[in-house]
Amino acid sequence: MDAATATLPRTSGSVDRLVRLAEADMKGVNALITDRMQSDVPIIPALAEHLIAAGGKRLRPLLTVAAARLAASDGAGSENDHCLKLAAAVEFIHTATLLHDDVVDGSQLRRGKVAAHLIWGAAQSVLVGDFLFARAFELMVETNSMKALEILARASRVIAEGEVLQLMRSHDLNLSQAVYLEIIQAKTAELFAAASEAGAVSAGVDAAKAQALKAYGLNLGLAFQLVDDALDYGGTTEALGKNAGDDFREGKATLPLLLAIARSGPREAEFWERAIGRREQTEADFRRARELIVGTGALDATLDLAADYADKAKAALAIFPANDWRGALEDLADFAVSRRT
Amino acid sequence: MDAATATLPRTSGSVDRLVRLAEADMKGVNALITDRMQSDVPIIPALAEHLIAAGGKRLRPLLTVAAARLAASDGAGSENDHCLKLAAAVEFIHTATLLHDDVVDGSQLRRGKVAAHLIWGAAQSVLVGDFLFARAFELMVETNSMKALEILARASRVIAEGEVLQLMRSHDLNLSQAVYLEIIQAKTAELFAAASEAGAVSAGVDAAKAQALKAYGLNLGLAFQLVDDALDYGGTTEALGKNAGDDFREGKATLPLLLAIARSGPREAEFWERAIGRREQTEADFRRARELIVGTGALDATLDLAADYADKAKAALAIFPANDWRGALEDLADFAVSRRT
């Protein structure tokens, strides 16, 4: 089977509409981020800036802002700027987890730049992560929303549990799909869910609408992580992203790999055992793994599952009136699956 | 000068009265600690238990409970059990910082046991620290006190700043006393202060009394850390504690050392430069350093400063009626200075 034609067509989508709608709000969020990462200890803003200025899509704070604005748009909630502080807090929590993750995994690169711990040392990365985590809670306190604090404290705890679980199980080639999904829900989707729910709560909507936005975030997060894991094997294109192959080289048990192993014949068992189990890899191994992942349908199955979650995310928004914010979040769900990088 | 007679007499004191008064409350705190360190990921309670069960004096949660009970004892505040949850949260924050510190410093021992990161790995220690930190905030949310959250979020942030500052400056033999005090305030005294203030706030006292208990905690924390740093050079006895000499071997710029270096003659400059600056140490060097620290009066000056802070701590309590809780906190301040281990 040819890799380029092996996959189903995916609904296209884009993050552009959301970015445009949230432009003014995100300016406010970015100003808060810059302001609150300052410290009298100069290494702290320097290290934080290295990672935060490198960008990333700022998806999580975007979700907080969009959830708040959509929640307020139907007249039930109220328009206020608490969501900006919560969005900045969400980005700080995310940045703190990235700093700690990179220490934990010994990663070399983050957002295309040398990982902070390789410049400032692991100790400083751990401590600046702690600083940002605490700052996130200081920002939340300023919004005076105990419910938002509850949501984001819980998410922070679940993320840590997910990271520990991943560290213990991530090289287990017999990992079940259920445990894989548990891990990506904890380490990725919970923060997407919390970011959305906290935004909704800050607008003062009723529980049903807050739950709808939480469900949107959770399913979007699962879709995003599944596609990330697929893109690490090149996704549906032959043009591999700059980090493609990282999971394979680390022998990380992600769904495309787990499905391919389960679907491979006895002839391939030895290959997987050597390349992943013992991590004795040659140059040609990644290409062979990719061929098996495409050939067994493991890549398509992963992307199909992502598309299911994206559909669930969109369906959760049905409780809201059809307007620009809802449309932008629907586009984002499509983008989660259709993106090529 | 003989080391055993070199020092001023210190007021004796004890933690016993406080431990006795708070016994029932601390049972509740310990039950909460055990309950909330549980997780579906079994390595988390195992690692947390290793450190938490090793004990320590539980001084910080004791302060939270005592501050709440003293605040309520004059009739202005209210008796309730929020302080137990805040006390457990304070212990979790403290435990999280210990886990991260031991990774950062590469420490071998903690509370007389092998450091957790040497058993479970640095990665798990970092992540379980994150878990406990998040759990602390979940506990605080349950008390529904935004003020307590504000106090402890701020303290957590200041601790991280103090740790970063210490990491940058701790081997600087020209460190000023002012910066040394800034570091120990941030890394130790702020949590003592926050633990006390949060307890007071949970009892609903007025701002003046909450500030008084904050001042008590801050000054107590400074006294404790100064005495810790003195005890690392054997304090006033020849019977050295089991960790005595650690700071010297690490070349850590604590006040006894900084004062001794400043007060040494040119003949000793070379010794300090070799043993601390370049950390080329022989077996005999610690004894020589201790002789200089005692002989120059650096040890006494450190303990005198600690005694001043302990006096300030006691003076801050004058706003409260003389009762058992106040007496127990006064005893604790004396104990901070008189203790031998």
XYZ file of C-alpha atoms in Angstrom:
682
model
C 0.000 0.000 0.000
C 1.307 3.449 -0.828
C 1.657 5.700 2.171
C 0.435 8.791 0.351
C -2.870 7.185 -0.662
C -3.402 4.965 2.338
C -5.473 7.362 4.320
C -9.067 8.495 4.359
C -9.825 12.071 3.435
C -10.143 14.224 6.571
C -12.357 17.255 6.969
C -10.169 20.295 6.655
C -10.093 22.899 9.352
C -8.083 25.783 10.622
C -7.113 27.619 13.748
C -7.130 30.940 11.872
C -10.715 31.941 12.617
C -10.197 31.394 16.349
C -6.890 33.267 16.343
C -8.561 36.197 14.570
C -11.576 36.300 16.891
C -9.415 36.052 20.003
C -6.753 38.486 18.803
C -7.477 41.314 21.243
C -7.971 38.937 24.158
C -4.745 37.097 23.406
C -2.864 40.398 23.375
C -4.076 40.831 26.933
C -3.098 37.265 27.801
C 0.383 37.719 26.351
C 0.864 40.965 28.277
C -0.103 39.146 31.480
C 2.267 36.288 30.686
C 5.175 38.692 30.167
C 4.295 40.673 33.278
C 3.873 37.722 35.610
C 6.952 35.777 34.591
C 9.085 38.628 35.955
C 11.065 38.129 39.153
C 13.812 39.876 41.090
C 15.886 36.772 40.352
C 16.899 37.468 36.731
C 17.497 33.887 35.645
C 13.773 33.146 36.133
C 12.358 35.438 33.414
C 15.330 34.576 31.173
C 14.634 30.860 31.342
C 10.855 31.255 31.163
C 11.156 33.670 28.235
C 13.302 31.182 26.305
C 10.432 28.715 26.264
C 7.428 31.042 26.236
C 8.753 33.366 23.514
C 9.424 30.328 21.308
C 5.689 30.347 20.921
C 3.827 27.210 20.369
C 0.244 27.640 19.252
C -1.005 28.932 22.642
C -3.896 26.527 22.135
C -4.713 26.095 25.799
C -5.085 29.802 26.659
C -6.981 30.228 23.389
C -9.435 27.599 24.622
C -9.925 29.434 27.909
C -10.667 32.703 26.173
C -12.900 31.109 23.534
C -14.843 29.100 26.107
C -15.467 32.247 28.157
C -16.547 34.253 25.132
C -18.774 31.514 23.736
C -20.302 30.983 27.166
C -21.075 34.693 27.443
C -22.320 34.955 23.850
C -25.680 33.339 24.487
C -26.647 35.898 27.093
C -26.510 33.467 30.008
C -22.983 34.295 31.070
C -21.276 37.602 31.624
C -18.555 39.329 29.639
C -15.526 39.975 31.890
C -11.767 39.747 31.780
C -11.159 37.017 34.360
C -10.647 34.626 31.465
C -7.460 36.475 30.493
C -5.855 35.755 33.868
C -7.049 32.161 33.798
C -5.675 31.802 30.255
C -2.274 33.095 31.386
C -2.416 30.707 34.353
C -3.190 27.800 32.005
C -0.183 28.699 29.835
C 2.033 28.858 32.943
C 0.863 25.425 34.084
C 1.544 24.087 30.587
C 4.993 25.716 30.482
C 5.860 24.337 33.924
C 4.960 20.816 32.803
C 7.048 21.214 29.628
C 10.072 22.335 31.664
C 9.724 19.368 34.004
C 8.989 16.934 31.166
C 12.101 17.928 29.292
C 14.188 17.296 32.411
C 12.414 13.991 33.019
C 12.811 12.811 29.410
C 16.241 14.354 28.849
C 14.817 16.016 25.716
C 17.217 17.976 23.538
C 14.798 20.218 21.710
C 11.596 22.049 22.557
C 9.684 24.195 20.085
C 12.658 24.054 17.728
C 15.070 25.503 20.304
C 17.627 23.876 22.572
C 15.768 22.657 25.692
C 16.127 25.029 28.663
C 17.747 22.450 30.925
C 20.634 22.092 28.482
C 21.303 25.825 28.771
C 20.532 26.596 32.422
C 20.791 23.106 33.906
C 18.170 20.642 35.095
C 18.059 22.176 38.579
C 17.068 25.605 37.310
C 14.495 24.118 34.920
C 12.853 22.242 37.800
C 12.800 25.336 40.008
C 11.566 27.736 37.323
C 8.826 25.199 36.582
C 7.875 25.392 40.258
C 7.922 29.185 40.067
C 5.562 29.228 37.067
C 3.252 26.702 38.673
C 2.979 28.857 41.812
C 2.512 31.997 39.706
C -0.357 30.264 37.909
C -2.124 29.826 41.234
C -1.440 33.450 42.182
C -3.115 34.514 38.920
C -6.094 32.274 39.575
C -6.497 33.712 43.073
C -6.801 37.162 41.495
C -9.908 36.038 39.588
C -11.519 35.130 42.917
C -13.088 32.025 41.354
C -12.789 29.052 43.695
C -14.377 26.849 41.043
C -11.668 27.753 38.516
C -9.009 27.009 41.142
C -10.616 23.652 41.834
C -10.681 22.763 38.146
C -7.067 23.726 37.483
C -5.646 22.300 40.727
C -7.287 18.989 39.893
C -6.005 19.079 36.306
C -2.475 19.831 37.546
C -2.633 16.821 39.838
C -3.987 14.533 37.114
C -1.241 15.701 34.716
C 1.414 14.719 37.263
C -0.246 11.321 37.707
C -0.318 10.872 33.929
C 3.360 11.734 33.634
C 4.308 9.231 36.332
C 2.172 6.558 34.680
C 3.717 7.339 31.294
C 7.222 7.123 32.728
C 6.450 3.682 34.162
C 4.628 2.272 31.172
C 5.819 4.146 28.103
C 8.195 1.399 26.963
C 5.726 -1.399 27.564
C 4.941 -2.842 24.139
C 2.020 -4.772 25.609
C 0.348 -1.570 26.757
C -3.378 -1.837 26.164
C -5.204 0.786 24.131
C -7.192 1.574 27.299
C -4.088 2.438 29.326
C -2.608 4.390 26.402
C -5.806 6.453 26.271
C -5.711 6.900 30.053
C -2.181 8.285 29.772
C -2.898 10.744 26.952
C -6.087 11.845 28.665
C -4.174 12.603 31.873
C -1.094 14.188 30.357
C -2.753 16.158 27.549
C -6.544 16.127 27.395
C -7.215 17.021 31.046
C -5.547 20.408 30.644
C -7.468 21.078 27.417
C -10.660 20.177 29.331
C -9.752 22.268 32.368
C -8.714 25.236 30.227
C -12.120 25.210 28.517
C -14.159 24.562 31.651
C -12.339 27.237 33.670
C -13.002 29.753 30.909
C -16.691 28.839 30.880
C -16.894 29.077 34.660
C -15.271 32.519 34.637
C -18.170 33.729 32.479
C -20.638 32.423 35.051
C -22.559 29.957 32.878
C -24.671 27.132 34.246
C -23.235 23.698 34.974
C -24.551 22.075 31.792
C -22.755 24.589 29.583
C -19.566 24.413 31.606
C -19.684 20.616 31.258
C -20.259 20.946 27.503
C -17.123 23.078 27.138
C -15.194 20.675 29.359
C -16.283 17.792 27.098
C -15.255 19.827 24.046
C -11.770 20.387 25.531
C -11.326 16.800 26.632
C -12.232 15.311 23.245
C -10.220 17.948 21.397
C -7.199 17.134 23.572
C -7.497 13.418 22.849
C -7.769 14.134 19.116
C -4.735 16.410 19.228
C -2.550 13.916 21.060
C -3.556 11.013 18.812
C -2.696 13.082 15.737
C 0.595 14.161 17.349
C 1.436 10.517 17.841
C 0.473 9.767 14.220
C 2.515 12.716 12.933
C 5.538 11.325 14.718
C 5.380 8.553 12.110
C 4.894 11.056 9.327
C 1.114 11.161 9.410
C -0.394 10.880 5.961
C 2.366 12.675 4.096
C 5.842 11.663 3.099
C 7.121 15.074 4.179
C 8.098 14.270 7.737
C 7.919 16.988 10.388
C 11.123 18.021 12.076
C 10.466 15.851 15.122
C 9.203 12.802 13.231
C 10.774 9.617 14.486
C 11.382 10.869 18.034
C 8.852 8.486 19.584
C 10.256 5.588 17.572
C 13.831 6.328 18.601
C 12.736 6.564 22.258
C 10.758 3.310 21.899
C 7.664 5.110 23.159
C 4.504 3.036 23.224
C 2.076 5.246 21.286
C -1.061 3.990 19.579
C 0.258 3.788 15.981
C 3.126 1.620 17.205
C 1.002 -0.496 19.559
C -1.552 -1.213 16.818
C 1.157 -1.999 14.259
C 2.837 -4.432 16.629
C -0.487 -6.123 17.403
C -1.274 -6.402 13.698
C 2.185 -7.500 12.505
C 2.938 -11.083 11.598
C 5.410 -13.346 13.398
C 8.074 -12.311 10.856
C 8.006 -8.762 12.278
C 7.990 -9.752 15.959
C 11.770 -9.961 15.957
C 12.069 -6.528 14.332
C 9.876 -4.877 16.979
C 11.627 -6.695 19.793
C 15.040 -5.529 18.582
C 14.186 -1.971 17.492
C 11.759 -1.099 20.285
C 12.199 -3.697 23.009
C 15.999 -3.519 23.060
C 16.181 -0.204 21.199
C 18.941 -1.476 18.913
C 18.116 0.602 15.838
C 19.696 1.077 12.445
C 19.153 3.971 10.022
C 16.641 1.986 7.979
C 14.479 0.935 10.908
C 12.289 4.022 11.149
C 11.281 3.707 7.495
C 10.435 0.044 7.992
C 8.411 0.858 11.102
C 6.571 3.549 9.177
C 5.803 1.108 6.358
C 4.387 -1.394 8.842
C 2.394 1.294 10.637
C 0.866 2.420 7.332
C 0.636 -1.073 5.833
C -1.176 -2.642 8.796
C -3.668 0.229 8.859
C -2.413 1.296 12.304
C -1.938 4.884 11.153
C -5.432 5.096 9.692
C -6.956 3.510 12.784
C -5.211 6.119 14.931
C -6.424 8.966 12.744
C -9.936 7.489 12.637
C -10.021 7.439 16.402
C -8.804 11.057 16.456
C -11.587 11.983 14.027
C -14.147 10.324 16.317
C -12.963 12.432 19.237
C -13.006 15.581 17.112
C -16.621 14.772 16.164
C -17.489 14.335 19.839
C -15.849 17.680 20.583
C -17.957 19.400 17.941
C -21.136 17.631 19.085
C -20.595 18.917 22.626
C -20.970 22.472 21.303
C -24.544 21.865 20.078
C -25.857 23.338 23.343
C -24.626 26.779 22.219
C -26.139 29.042 19.535
C -24.437 28.819 16.150
C -22.213 31.879 16.117
C -18.679 32.916 15.260
C -17.091 31.552 18.458
C -18.800 28.195 18.128
C -17.826 28.036 14.467
C -14.222 28.850 15.310
C -14.101 26.054 17.900
C -15.626 23.629 15.352
C -12.924 24.668 12.879
C -10.309 24.010 15.549
C -11.631 20.475 16.086
C -11.375 19.809 12.350
C -7.890 21.318 12.327
C -6.832 18.975 15.137
C -7.326 16.068 12.750
C -6.487 17.591 9.356
C -3.219 19.315 10.280
C -0.017 18.055 8.736
C 2.415 19.356 11.386
C 39.192 29.412 73.005
C 37.508 26.150 73.893
C 34.547 25.314 71.689
C 32.482 23.935 74.568
C 32.685 27.160 76.569
C 32.738 29.640 73.747
C 29.036 30.267 73.605
C 26.527 32.307 75.535
C 23.881 30.502 77.542
C 20.632 30.207 75.585
C 17.142 30.166 77.011
C 15.954 26.609 77.021
C 12.724 25.663 75.339
C 10.851 22.711 74.001
C 8.440 21.634 71.335
C 6.777 19.169 73.749
C 4.053 21.463 75.044
C 2.963 22.330 71.510
C 3.028 18.699 70.413
C 0.884 17.752 73.430
C -1.649 20.543 72.899
C -1.949 19.819 69.186
C -2.020 16.049 69.538
C -5.636 15.484 68.511
C -5.423 18.020 65.689
C -2.223 16.500 64.354
C -3.862 13.074 64.306
C -6.414 14.611 61.963
C -3.668 16.232 59.893
C -1.765 12.958 59.593
C -4.916 11.126 58.538
C -5.477 13.746 55.831
C -1.864 13.471 54.694
C -2.130 9.696 54.348
C -5.496 9.939 52.608
C -4.529 12.637 50.113
C -1.191 11.222 49.051
C -3.041 8.212 47.608
C -3.277 7.800 43.850
C -4.276 5.143 41.340
C -0.638 5.265 40.245
C 0.979 3.176 43.005
C 4.482 4.620 42.766
C 3.140 8.001 43.928
C 2.045 7.027 47.459
C 5.090 4.728 47.752
C 7.513 7.541 47.005
C 5.606 10.131 49.050
C 5.283 7.730 51.979
C 9.043 7.110 51.993
C 9.651 10.767 52.762
C 6.549 11.638 54.784
C 6.657 8.568 57.042
C 10.301 9.345 57.840
C 8.770 12.061 59.936
C 10.586 15.230 60.487
C 9.164 17.413 63.198
C 6.014 18.403 61.249
C 6.772 21.918 62.446
C 5.014 23.704 59.620
C 1.635 21.965 59.968
C 1.983 22.345 63.757
C 2.299 26.086 63.211
C -0.852 26.169 61.096
C -2.863 24.323 63.708
C -1.421 26.325 66.615
C -1.984 29.655 64.865
C -5.612 28.736 64.177
C -6.210 27.578 67.748
C -4.478 30.591 69.302
C -6.370 32.918 66.975
C -9.672 31.309 68.006
C -8.755 31.205 71.711
C -9.340 34.886 72.369
C -12.929 34.703 71.231
C -12.375 36.807 68.131
C -11.931 33.915 65.745
C -13.926 30.748 65.289
C -13.066 27.155 66.087
C -13.275 25.031 62.931
C -11.334 22.293 61.186
C -10.201 24.115 58.064
C -6.790 24.463 59.690
C -6.297 20.681 59.462
C -6.621 20.747 55.669
C -4.396 23.797 55.424
C -1.844 22.097 57.694
C -1.815 19.016 55.444
C -1.461 21.311 52.420
C 1.498 23.062 54.058
C 3.194 19.705 54.714
C 2.607 18.695 51.065
C 4.158 21.940 49.817
C 7.119 21.366 52.124
C 7.482 17.747 50.999
C 7.309 18.772 47.333
C 10.102 21.304 47.845
C 12.230 18.689 49.662
C 11.779 16.227 46.783
C 12.768 18.859 44.230
C 15.644 20.179 46.392
C 17.171 16.761 46.763
C 17.133 16.326 42.983
C 18.539 19.820 42.497
C 21.309 19.339 45.086
C 21.951 15.669 44.336
C 21.521 14.978 48.072
C 22.151 11.435 49.260
C 20.194 11.477 52.515
C 16.967 13.001 53.749
C 15.642 12.530 57.262
C 18.197 9.786 57.823
C 16.996 7.730 54.859
C 18.316 7.332 51.335
C 16.931 10.233 49.273
C 13.892 9.259 47.159
C 15.521 10.164 43.843
C 18.239 7.573 44.478
C 15.564 4.879 44.825
C 12.916 5.892 42.272
C 14.981 8.185 40.046
C 15.120 11.947 39.676
C 12.271 11.960 37.150
C 9.803 10.332 39.539
C 10.895 12.610 42.389
C 10.234 15.686 40.260
C 6.818 14.400 39.174
C 5.694 13.228 42.616
C 6.734 16.658 43.915
C 4.434 18.162 41.283
C 1.666 15.791 42.353
C 1.976 16.817 46.023
C 2.099 20.484 45.123
C -1.138 20.176 43.128
C -2.739 18.110 45.896
C -1.871 20.892 48.334
C -3.906 23.307 46.235
C -6.796 20.851 46.003
C -6.830 20.665 49.818
C -6.771 24.450 50.104
C -9.691 24.746 47.689
C -11.707 22.501 50.017
C -11.355 25.071 52.811
C -12.962 27.650 50.541
C -10.579 30.328 51.827
C -9.291 32.475 48.970
C -7.075 34.355 51.422
C -5.354 31.134 52.522
C -4.831 30.217 48.855
C -3.340 33.629 48.204
C -0.942 33.299 51.149
C 0.261 29.816 50.234
C 0.459 30.405 46.471
C 2.632 33.453 47.142
C 4.814 31.528 49.593
C 5.259 28.702 47.069
C 6.393 31.209 44.464
C 8.805 32.937 46.854
C 10.286 29.563 47.885
C 11.031 28.779 44.231
C 12.653 32.196 43.807
C 14.740 31.589 46.936
C 15.875 28.210 45.663
C 16.949 29.660 42.321
C 18.799 32.479 44.072
C 20.496 30.004 46.407
C 21.557 27.828 43.501
C 23.156 30.844 41.808
C 24.821 32.334 44.854
C 25.380 29.532 47.341
C 29.062 29.106 46.538
C 29.797 32.820 46.516
C 32.145 33.448 49.434
C 31.600 37.187 49.090
C 27.879 36.808 49.670
C 26.681 39.666 51.868
C 24.809 38.952 55.084
C 21.842 40.769 53.548
C 21.642 38.399 50.560
C 22.197 35.371 52.819
C 19.231 36.516 54.932
C 17.175 37.115 51.804
C 17.843 33.537 50.706
C 16.961 31.893 54.032
C 13.885 34.069 54.351
C 12.666 32.964 50.924
C 13.564 29.291 51.128
C 12.626 28.660 54.787
C 11.012 31.512 56.692
C 8.326 32.379 54.134
C 6.678 28.974 54.503
C 6.818 29.233 58.311
C 5.177 32.657 57.977
C 2.570 31.461 55.479
C 1.793 28.342 57.533
C 1.068 30.525 60.587
C -0.819 33.238 58.727
C -2.975 30.750 56.815
C -3.897 29.046 60.094
C -4.858 32.388 61.609
C -6.913 33.336 58.571
C -8.776 30.010 58.653
C -9.988 30.943 62.143
C -11.312 34.224 60.799
C -9.282 36.638 62.940
C -8.744 40.298 62.085
C -5.840 41.457 59.947
C -3.704 42.658 62.880
C -3.757 39.242 64.527
C -3.129 37.420 61.250
C -0.137 39.721 60.689
C 1.105 39.027 64.226
C 1.085 35.278 63.582
C 2.730 35.822 60.205
C 5.490 37.817 61.928
C 5.841 35.066 64.520
C 6.296 32.450 61.777
C 8.705 34.555 59.754
C 11.010 35.291 62.680
C 10.780 31.721 63.947
C 11.746 30.459 60.498
C 14.773 32.743 60.333
C 15.865 31.605 63.817
C 15.442 27.952 62.841
C 17.479 28.253 59.652
C 20.278 30.215 61.334
C 20.538 27.551 64.037
C 20.446 24.810 61.376
C 23.371 26.492 59.686
C 25.201 26.779 63.028
C 24.499 23.124 63.870
C 26.085 22.122 60.598
C 29.331 23.276 62.204
C 28.503 21.442 65.414
C 26.686 24.269 67.139
C 27.830 24.710 70.720
C 28.613 21.078 71.430
C 31.426 18.823 70.391
C 28.926 16.054 69.715
C 28.298 16.685 66.036
C 24.945 15.815 64.524
C 24.835 13.190 61.812
C 24.729 15.741 59.025
C 27.347 18.080 60.505
C 29.869 19.130 57.923
C 27.551 18.791 54.930
C 27.469 22.532 54.226
C 31.250 22.724 54.579
C 31.837 19.833 52.195
C 29.458 21.417 49.670
C 31.180 24.785 50.122
C 27.822 26.346 50.930
C 27.923 30.013 51.862
C 26.035 30.035 55.178
C 26.379 32.748 57.797
C 28.817 30.982 60.181
C 31.182 30.436 57.271
C 30.727 33.902 55.750
C 31.396 35.574 59.098
C 34.417 33.390 59.811
C 35.914 34.158 56.412
C 35.324 37.892 56.914
C 36.916 37.757 60.370
C 39.879 35.520 59.493
C 43.343 36.900 59.058
C 45.348 36.819 55.801
C 46.974 33.575 56.976
C 43.593 31.826 56.671
C 42.626 33.346 53.327
C 44.510 30.642 51.496
C 42.798 27.916 53.552
C 39.299 29.208 52.738
C 40.166 29.681 49.097
C 41.389 26.092 48.805
C 38.845 24.313 50.993
C 35.751 26.297 49.978
C 36.627 28.220 46.824
C 38.208 25.262 45.036
C 36.656 22.642 47.329
C 39.942 20.764 47.682
C 39.428 19.380 51.179
C 41.387 17.054 53.436
C 40.068 15.123 56.430
C 41.378 17.722 58.867
C 39.826 20.713 57.144
C 36.377 20.543 58.720
C 37.867 20.606 62.215
C 40.029 23.589 61.290
C 37.031 25.388 59.795
C 35.045 24.674 62.940
C 37.879 26.056 65.095
C 37.968 29.242 63.043
C 34.177 29.572 63.112
C 34.167 29.223 66.894
C 37.416 31.162 67.445
C 36.403 34.204 65.391
C 33.068 34.378 67.204
C 31.214 33.602 63.946
C 29.240 30.804 65.578
C 28.187 32.963 68.506
C 27.253 35.833 66.223
C 25.057 33.467 64.200
C 23.360 32.114 67.322
C 22.947 35.651 68.715
C 21.188 36.679 65.527
C 18.974 33.588 65.784
C 18.154 34.531 69.397
C 17.186 38.044 68.252
C 14.748 36.592 65.725
C 13.333 34.189 68.317
C 12.764 37.184 70.628
C 10.983 39.020 67.816
C 8.836 35.932 67.224
C 7.800 35.845 70.882
C 7.175 39.605 70.973
C 4.788 39.284 68.016
C 2.524 37.096 70.191
C 1.944 39.894 72.756
C -1.274 40.816 70.968
C -2.824 37.522 72.187
C -3.969 36.615 75.726
C -1.446 34.636 77.764
C -2.733 31.075 77.471
C -1.525 27.565 76.773
C -1.295 27.972 72.999
C 0.651 31.219 73.257
C 2.939 29.673 75.872
C 3.557 26.666 73.651
C 4.511 28.908 70.728
C 6.849 30.886 73.013
C 8.457 27.608 74.096
C 8.889 26.684 70.443
C 10.724 29.943 69.740
C 13.097 29.217 72.633
C 13.526 25.680 71.379
C 14.467 26.976 67.922
C 17.585 28.519 69.483
C 18.400 26.118 72.323
C 18.121 22.831 70.417
C 21.254 20.785 69.917
C 20.144 18.802 66.863
